[in-house]
Amino acid sequence: MRPSWDEYFMQIARDVGTRSTCLRRHVSAVIVREKRILSTGYNGAPRGMPHCEDVGCLREQLGIPSGQRQEICRGLHAEQNAIIQAALHGVSVDGATIYTTASPCWPCFKLIANSGCKRIVFGEFYRDERIFEYAKRLAIELTQVVTPASEPEHQLVSVVAKSGS
């Protein structure tokens, strides 16, 4: 069966995630406009720095629980890397859709909003409910795409937050 465009780009995002060097969670992102891939990103250390898979996870070493004190992590998030790669190569993401394997954290949501992306498609819901309220305020559409590779406990098919809805 032929996948929908959302399923297609989410599968590509999952494939991008195989490059992740994070020891805790592999997350990836693909930015698309008009059915064309503009940029990709996965979570991992900045260029030129050692990867966590090589030197260990600083947050693990300090006993910091998942989802807390993210500023201590040496890695960048997938959404950050995708937006940075687009900027590095002079590619505007204004009006684009970002596909990410996990819903964005609060700092990444703000970055996505300011980048001009108008739609966020995510697989697994990951922690931060604020994104729903602010997406509605900012007219950013949020859609969850559940596929066989998504977390089984998250079976929400679609969440749409648009102004006027």
PDB file of N, CA and C in Angstrom, residues 47-103:
ATOM      1  N   ARG A  47      29.539  19.687  15.473  1.00  0.00           N
ATOM      2  CA  ARG A  47      30.683  19.314  14.624  1.00  0.00           C
ATOM      3  C   ARG A  47      31.986  19.515  15.374  1.00  0.00           C
ATOM      4  N   GLY A  48      32.865  18.548  15.255  1.00  0.00           N
ATOM      5  CA  GLY A  48      34.187  18.652  15.858  1.00  0.00           C
ATOM      6  C   GLY A  48      34.267  18.227  17.321  1.00  0.00           C
ATOM      7  N   MET A  49      33.128  17.968  17.940  1.00  0.00           N
ATOM      8  CA  MET A  49      33.127  17.518  19.342  1.00  0.00           C
ATOM      9  C   MET A  49      32.918  16.011  19.384  1.00  0.00           C
ATOM     10  N   PRO A  50      33.432  15.372  20.433  1.00  0.00           N
ATOM     11  CA  PRO A  50      33.230  13.920  20.529  1.00  0.00           C
ATOM     12  C   PRO A  50      31.756  13.576  20.743  1.00  0.00           C
ATOM     13  N   HIS A  51      31.346  12.473  20.172  1.00  0.00           N
ATOM     14  CA  HIS A  51      29.968  12.010  20.299  1.00  0.00           C
ATOM     15  C   HIS A  51      29.780  11.246  21.605  1.00  0.00           C
ATOM     16  N   CYS A  52      28.572  11.300  22.123  1.00  0.00           N
ATOM     17  CA  CYS A  52      28.258  10.608  23.376  1.00  0.00           C
ATOM     18  C   CYS A  52      28.528   9.106  23.260  1.00  0.00           C
ATOM     19  N   GLU A  53      28.270   8.529  22.087  1.00  0.00           N
ATOM     20  CA  GLU A  53      28.528   7.103  21.931  1.00  0.00           C
ATOM     21  C   GLU A  53      30.027   6.785  22.047  1.00  0.00           C
ATOM     22  N   ASP A  54      30.881   7.807  21.904  1.00  0.00           N
ATOM     23  CA  ASP A  54      32.325   7.610  22.027  1.00  0.00           C
ATOM     24  C   ASP A  54      32.852   7.928  23.424  1.00  0.00           C
ATOM     25  N   VAL A  55      32.262   8.943  24.083  1.00  0.00           N
ATOM     26  CA  VAL A  55      32.806   9.388  25.378  1.00  0.00           C
ATOM     27  C   VAL A  55      31.811   9.277  26.528  1.00  0.00           C
ATOM     28  N   GLY A  56      30.613   8.799  26.247  1.00  0.00           N
ATOM     29  CA  GLY A  56      29.617   8.658  27.297  1.00  0.00           C
ATOM     30  C   GLY A  56      28.699   9.867  27.374  1.00  0.00           C
ATOM     31  N   CYS A  57      27.608   9.677  28.068  1.00  0.00           N
ATOM     32  CA  CYS A  57      26.583  10.709  28.226  1.00  0.00           C
ATOM     33  C   CYS A  57      26.841  11.480  29.516  1.00  0.00           C
ATOM     34  N   LEU A  58      27.063  12.775  29.387  1.00  0.00           N
ATOM     35  CA  LEU A  58      27.332  13.617  30.544  1.00  0.00           C
ATOM     36  C   LEU A  58      26.152  13.623  31.506  1.00  0.00           C
ATOM     37  N   ARG A  59      24.943  13.658  30.993  1.00  0.00           N
ATOM     38  CA  ARG A  59      23.763  13.660  31.859  1.00  0.00           C
ATOM     39  C   ARG A  59      23.624  12.341  32.600  1.00  0.00           C
ATOM     40  N   GLU A  60      23.964  11.236  31.940  1.00  0.00           N
ATOM     41  CA  GLU A  60      23.962   9.931  32.625  1.00  0.00           C
ATOM     42  C   GLU A  60      25.011   9.919  33.730  1.00  0.00           C
ATOM     43  N   GLN A  61      26.196  10.417  33.419  1.00  0.00           N
ATOM     44  CA  GLN A  61      27.288  10.439  34.395  1.00  0.00           C
ATOM     45  C   GLN A  61      26.930  11.263  35.621  1.00  0.00           C
ATOM     46  N   LEU A  62      26.123  12.316  35.420  1.00  0.00           N
ATOM     47  CA  LEU A  62      25.708  13.177  36.532  1.00  0.00           C
ATOM     48  C   LEU A  62      24.404  12.727  37.177  1.00  0.00           C
ATOM     49  N   GLY A  63      23.804  11.644  36.665  1.00  0.00           N
ATOM     50  CA  GLY A  63      22.569  11.114  37.237  1.00  0.00           C
ATOM     51  C   GLY A  63      21.347  11.986  36.997  1.00  0.00           C
ATOM     52  N   ILE A  64      21.301  12.705  35.886  1.00  0.00           N
ATOM     53  CA  ILE A  64      20.189  13.605  35.580  1.00  0.00           C
ATOM     54  C   ILE A  64      19.101  12.814  34.847  1.00  0.00           C
ATOM     55  N   PRO A  65      17.872  12.834  35.362  1.00  0.00           N
ATOM     56  CA  PRO A  65      16.785  12.098  34.709  1.00  0.00           C
ATOM     57  C   PRO A  65      16.476  12.628  33.315  1.00  0.00           C
ATOM     58  N   SER A  66      15.922  11.757  32.491  1.00  0.00           N
ATOM     59  CA  SER A  66      15.515  12.120  31.139  1.00  0.00           C
ATOM     60  C   SER A  66      14.535  13.279  31.177  1.00  0.00           C
ATOM     61  N   GLY A  67      14.706  14.227  30.264  1.00  0.00           N
ATOM     62  CA  GLY A  67      13.819  15.368  30.162  1.00  0.00           C
ATOM     63  C   GLY A  67      14.160  16.532  31.078  1.00  0.00           C
ATOM     64  N   GLN A  68      15.184  16.385  31.918  1.00  0.00           N
ATOM     65  CA  GLN A  68      15.567  17.456  32.836  1.00  0.00           C
ATOM     66  C   GLN A  68      16.966  17.959  32.512  1.00  0.00           C
ATOM     67  N   ARG A  69      17.186  19.240  32.810  1.00  0.00           N
ATOM     68  CA  ARG A  69      18.498  19.878  32.661  1.00  0.00           C
ATOM     69  C   ARG A  69      19.112  19.625  31.286  1.00  0.00           C
ATOM     70  N   GLN A  70      18.300  19.828  30.259  1.00  0.00           N
ATOM     71  CA  GLN A  70      18.756  19.562  28.893  1.00  0.00           C
ATOM     72  C   GLN A  70      19.932  20.436  28.488  1.00  0.00           C
ATOM     73  N   GLU A  71      20.091  21.576  29.143  1.00  0.00           N
ATOM     74  CA  GLU A  71      21.188  22.477  28.801  1.00  0.00           C
ATOM     75  C   GLU A  71      22.555  21.868  29.112  1.00  0.00           C
ATOM     76  N   ILE A  72      22.589  20.843  29.930  1.00  0.00           N
ATOM     77  CA  ILE A  72      23.857  20.189  30.272  1.00  0.00           C
ATOM     78  C   ILE A  72      24.312  19.235  29.166  1.00  0.00           C
ATOM     79  N   CYS A  73      23.380  18.760  28.401  1.00  0.00           N
ATOM     80  CA  CYS A  73      23.687  17.814  27.326  1.00  0.00           C
ATOM     81  C   CYS A  73      24.625  18.454  26.312  1.00  0.00           C
ATOM     82  N   ARG A  74      25.614  17.704  25.858  1.00  0.00           N
ATOM     83  CA  ARG A  74      26.544  18.235  24.856  1.00  0.00           C
ATOM     84  C   ARG A  74      25.924  18.213  23.459  1.00  0.00           C
ATOM     85  N   GLY A  75      24.858  17.463  23.290  1.00  0.00           N
ATOM     86  CA  GLY A  75      24.250  17.323  21.971  1.00  0.00           C
ATOM     87  C   GLY A  75      23.241  18.391  21.640  1.00  0.00           C
ATOM     88  N   LEU A  76      22.979  18.509  20.351  1.00  0.00           N
ATOM     89  CA  LEU A  76      21.909  19.359  19.833  1.00  0.00           C
ATOM     90  C   LEU A  76      20.729  18.463  19.496  1.00  0.00           C
ATOM     91  N   HIS A  77      19.545  19.027  19.562  1.00  0.00           N
ATOM     92  CA  HIS A  77      18.355  18.272  19.201  1.00  0.00           C
ATOM     93  C   HIS A  77      18.210  18.206  17.686  1.00  0.00           C
ATOM     94  N   ALA A  78      17.457  17.220  17.227  1.00  0.00           N
ATOM     95  CA  ALA A  78      17.270  16.996  15.793  1.00  0.00           C
ATOM     96  C   ALA A  78      16.685  18.216  15.093  1.00  0.00           C
ATOM     97  N   GLU A  79      15.685  18.834  15.720  1.00  0.00           N
ATOM     98  CA  GLU A  79      15.045  20.001  15.112  1.00  0.00           C
ATOM     99  C   GLU A  79      16.042  21.155  14.992  1.00  0.00           C
ATOM    100  N   GLN A  80      16.856  21.334  16.022  1.00  0.00           N
ATOM    101  CA  GLN A  80      17.888  22.376  15.983  1.00  0.00           C
ATOM    102  C   GLN A  80      18.850  22.114  14.834  1.00  0.00           C
ATOM    103  N   ASN A  81      19.326  20.885  14.724  1.00  0.00           N
ATOM    104  CA  ASN A  81      20.273  20.556  13.660  1.00  0.00           C
ATOM    105  C   ASN A  81      19.667  20.721  12.268  1.00  0.00           C
ATOM    106  N   ALA A  82      18.393  20.369  12.089  1.00  0.00           N
ATOM    107  CA  ALA A  82      17.756  20.525  10.776  1.00  0.00           C
ATOM    108  C   ALA A  82      17.655  22.004  10.395  1.00  0.00           C
ATOM    109  N   ILE A  83      17.267  22.846  11.347  1.00  0.00           N
ATOM    110  CA  ILE A  83      17.153  24.283  11.073  1.00  0.00           C
ATOM    111  C   ILE A  83      18.530  24.892  10.836  1.00  0.00           C
ATOM    112  N   ILE A  84      19.511  24.481  11.618  1.00  0.00           N
ATOM    113  CA  ILE A  84      20.883  24.985  11.449  1.00  0.00           C
ATOM    114  C   ILE A  84      21.435  24.581  10.082  1.00  0.00           C
ATOM    115  N   GLN A  85      21.207  23.338   9.668  1.00  0.00           N
ATOM    116  CA  GLN A  85      21.703  22.886   8.362  1.00  0.00           C
ATOM    117  C   GLN A  85      21.071  23.694   7.234  1.00  0.00           C
ATOM    118  N   ALA A  86      19.778  23.978   7.347  1.00  0.00           N
ATOM    119  CA  ALA A  86      19.130  24.803   6.317  1.00  0.00           C
ATOM    120  C   ALA A  86      19.774  26.184   6.277  1.00  0.00           C
ATOM    121  N   ALA A  87      19.971  26.794   7.442  1.00  0.00           N
ATOM    122  CA  ALA A  87      20.583  28.132   7.496  1.00  0.00           C
ATOM    123  C   ALA A  87      22.006  28.111   6.956  1.00  0.00           C
ATOM    124  N   LEU A  88      22.761  27.084   7.305  1.00  0.00           N
ATOM    125  CA  LEU A  88      24.145  26.960   6.856  1.00  0.00           C
ATOM    126  C   LEU A  88      24.247  26.944   5.335  1.00  0.00           C
ATOM    127  N   HIS A  89      23.234  26.365   4.709  1.00  0.00           N
ATOM    128  CA  HIS A  89      23.249  26.251   3.244  1.00  0.00           C
ATOM    129  C   HIS A  89      22.353  27.281   2.558  1.00  0.00           C
ATOM    130  N   GLY A  90      21.876  28.265   3.323  1.00  0.00           N
ATOM    131  CA  GLY A  90      21.089  29.349   2.744  1.00  0.00           C
ATOM    132  C   GLY A  90      19.709  28.941   2.265  1.00  0.00           C
ATOM    133  N   VAL A  91      19.105  27.969   2.930  1.00  0.00           N
ATOM    134  CA  VAL A  91      17.794  27.470   2.533  1.00  0.00           C
ATOM    135  C   VAL A  91      16.747  27.980   3.522  1.00  0.00           C
ATOM    136  N   SER A  92      15.791  28.749   3.030  1.00  0.00           N
ATOM    137  CA  SER A  92      14.705  29.236   3.875  1.00  0.00           C
ATOM    138  C   SER A  92      13.748  28.095   4.196  1.00  0.00           C
ATOM    139  N   VAL A  93      13.313  28.027   5.448  1.00  0.00           N
ATOM    140  CA  VAL A  93      12.322  27.026   5.851  1.00  0.00           C
ATOM    141  C   VAL A  93      10.966  27.688   6.112  1.00  0.00           C
ATOM    142  N   ASP A  94      10.837  28.948   5.748  1.00  0.00           N
ATOM    143  CA  ASP A  94       9.596  29.682   5.951  1.00  0.00           C
ATOM    144  C   ASP A  94       8.446  28.974   5.236  1.00  0.00           C
ATOM    145  N   GLY A  95       7.377  28.698   5.955  1.00  0.00           N
ATOM    146  CA  GLY A  95       6.212  28.035   5.388  1.00  0.00           C
ATOM    147  C   GLY A  95       6.333  26.530   5.270  1.00  0.00           C
ATOM    148  N   ALA A  96       7.420  25.961   5.756  1.00  0.00           N
ATOM    149  CA  ALA A  96       7.682  24.526   5.611  1.00  0.00           C
ATOM    150  C   ALA A  96       6.978  23.699   6.688  1.00  0.00           C
ATOM    151  N   THR A  97       7.056  22.395   6.496  1.00  0.00           N
ATOM    152  CA  THR A  97       6.615  21.406   7.477  1.00  0.00           C
ATOM    153  C   THR A  97       7.854  20.731   8.021  1.00  0.00           C
ATOM    154  N   ILE A  98       7.903  20.553   9.349  1.00  0.00           N
ATOM    155  CA  ILE A  98       8.988  19.791   9.950  1.00  0.00           C
ATOM    156  C   ILE A  98       8.407  18.471  10.453  1.00  0.00           C
ATOM    157  N   TYR A  99       9.005  17.388  10.017  1.00  0.00           N
ATOM    158  CA  TYR A  99       8.644  16.044  10.460  1.00  0.00           C
ATOM    159  C   TYR A  99       9.668  15.637  11.500  1.00  0.00           C
ATOM    160  N   THR A 100       9.204  15.248  12.679  1.00  0.00           N
ATOM    161  CA  THR A 100      10.128  14.856  13.733  1.00  0.00           C
ATOM    162  C   THR A 100       9.601  13.597  14.419  1.00  0.00           C
ATOM    163  N   THR A 101      10.504  12.708  14.745  1.00  0.00           N
ATOM    164  CA  THR A 101      10.092  11.418  15.292  1.00  0.00           C
ATOM    165  C   THR A 101       9.534  11.532  16.702  1.00  0.00           C
ATOM    166  N   ALA A 102       9.810  12.613  17.395  1.00  0.00           N
ATOM    167  CA  ALA A 102       9.223  12.890  18.713  1.00  0.00           C
ATOM    168  C   ALA A 102       8.766  14.345  18.724  1.00  0.00           C
ATOM    169  N   SER A 103       7.665  14.622  19.396  1.00  0.00           N
ATOM    170  CA  SER A 103       7.192  16.005  19.441  1.00  0.00           C
ATOM    171  C   SER A 103       8.277  16.893  20.033  1.00  0.00           C
TER     172      SER A 103
END
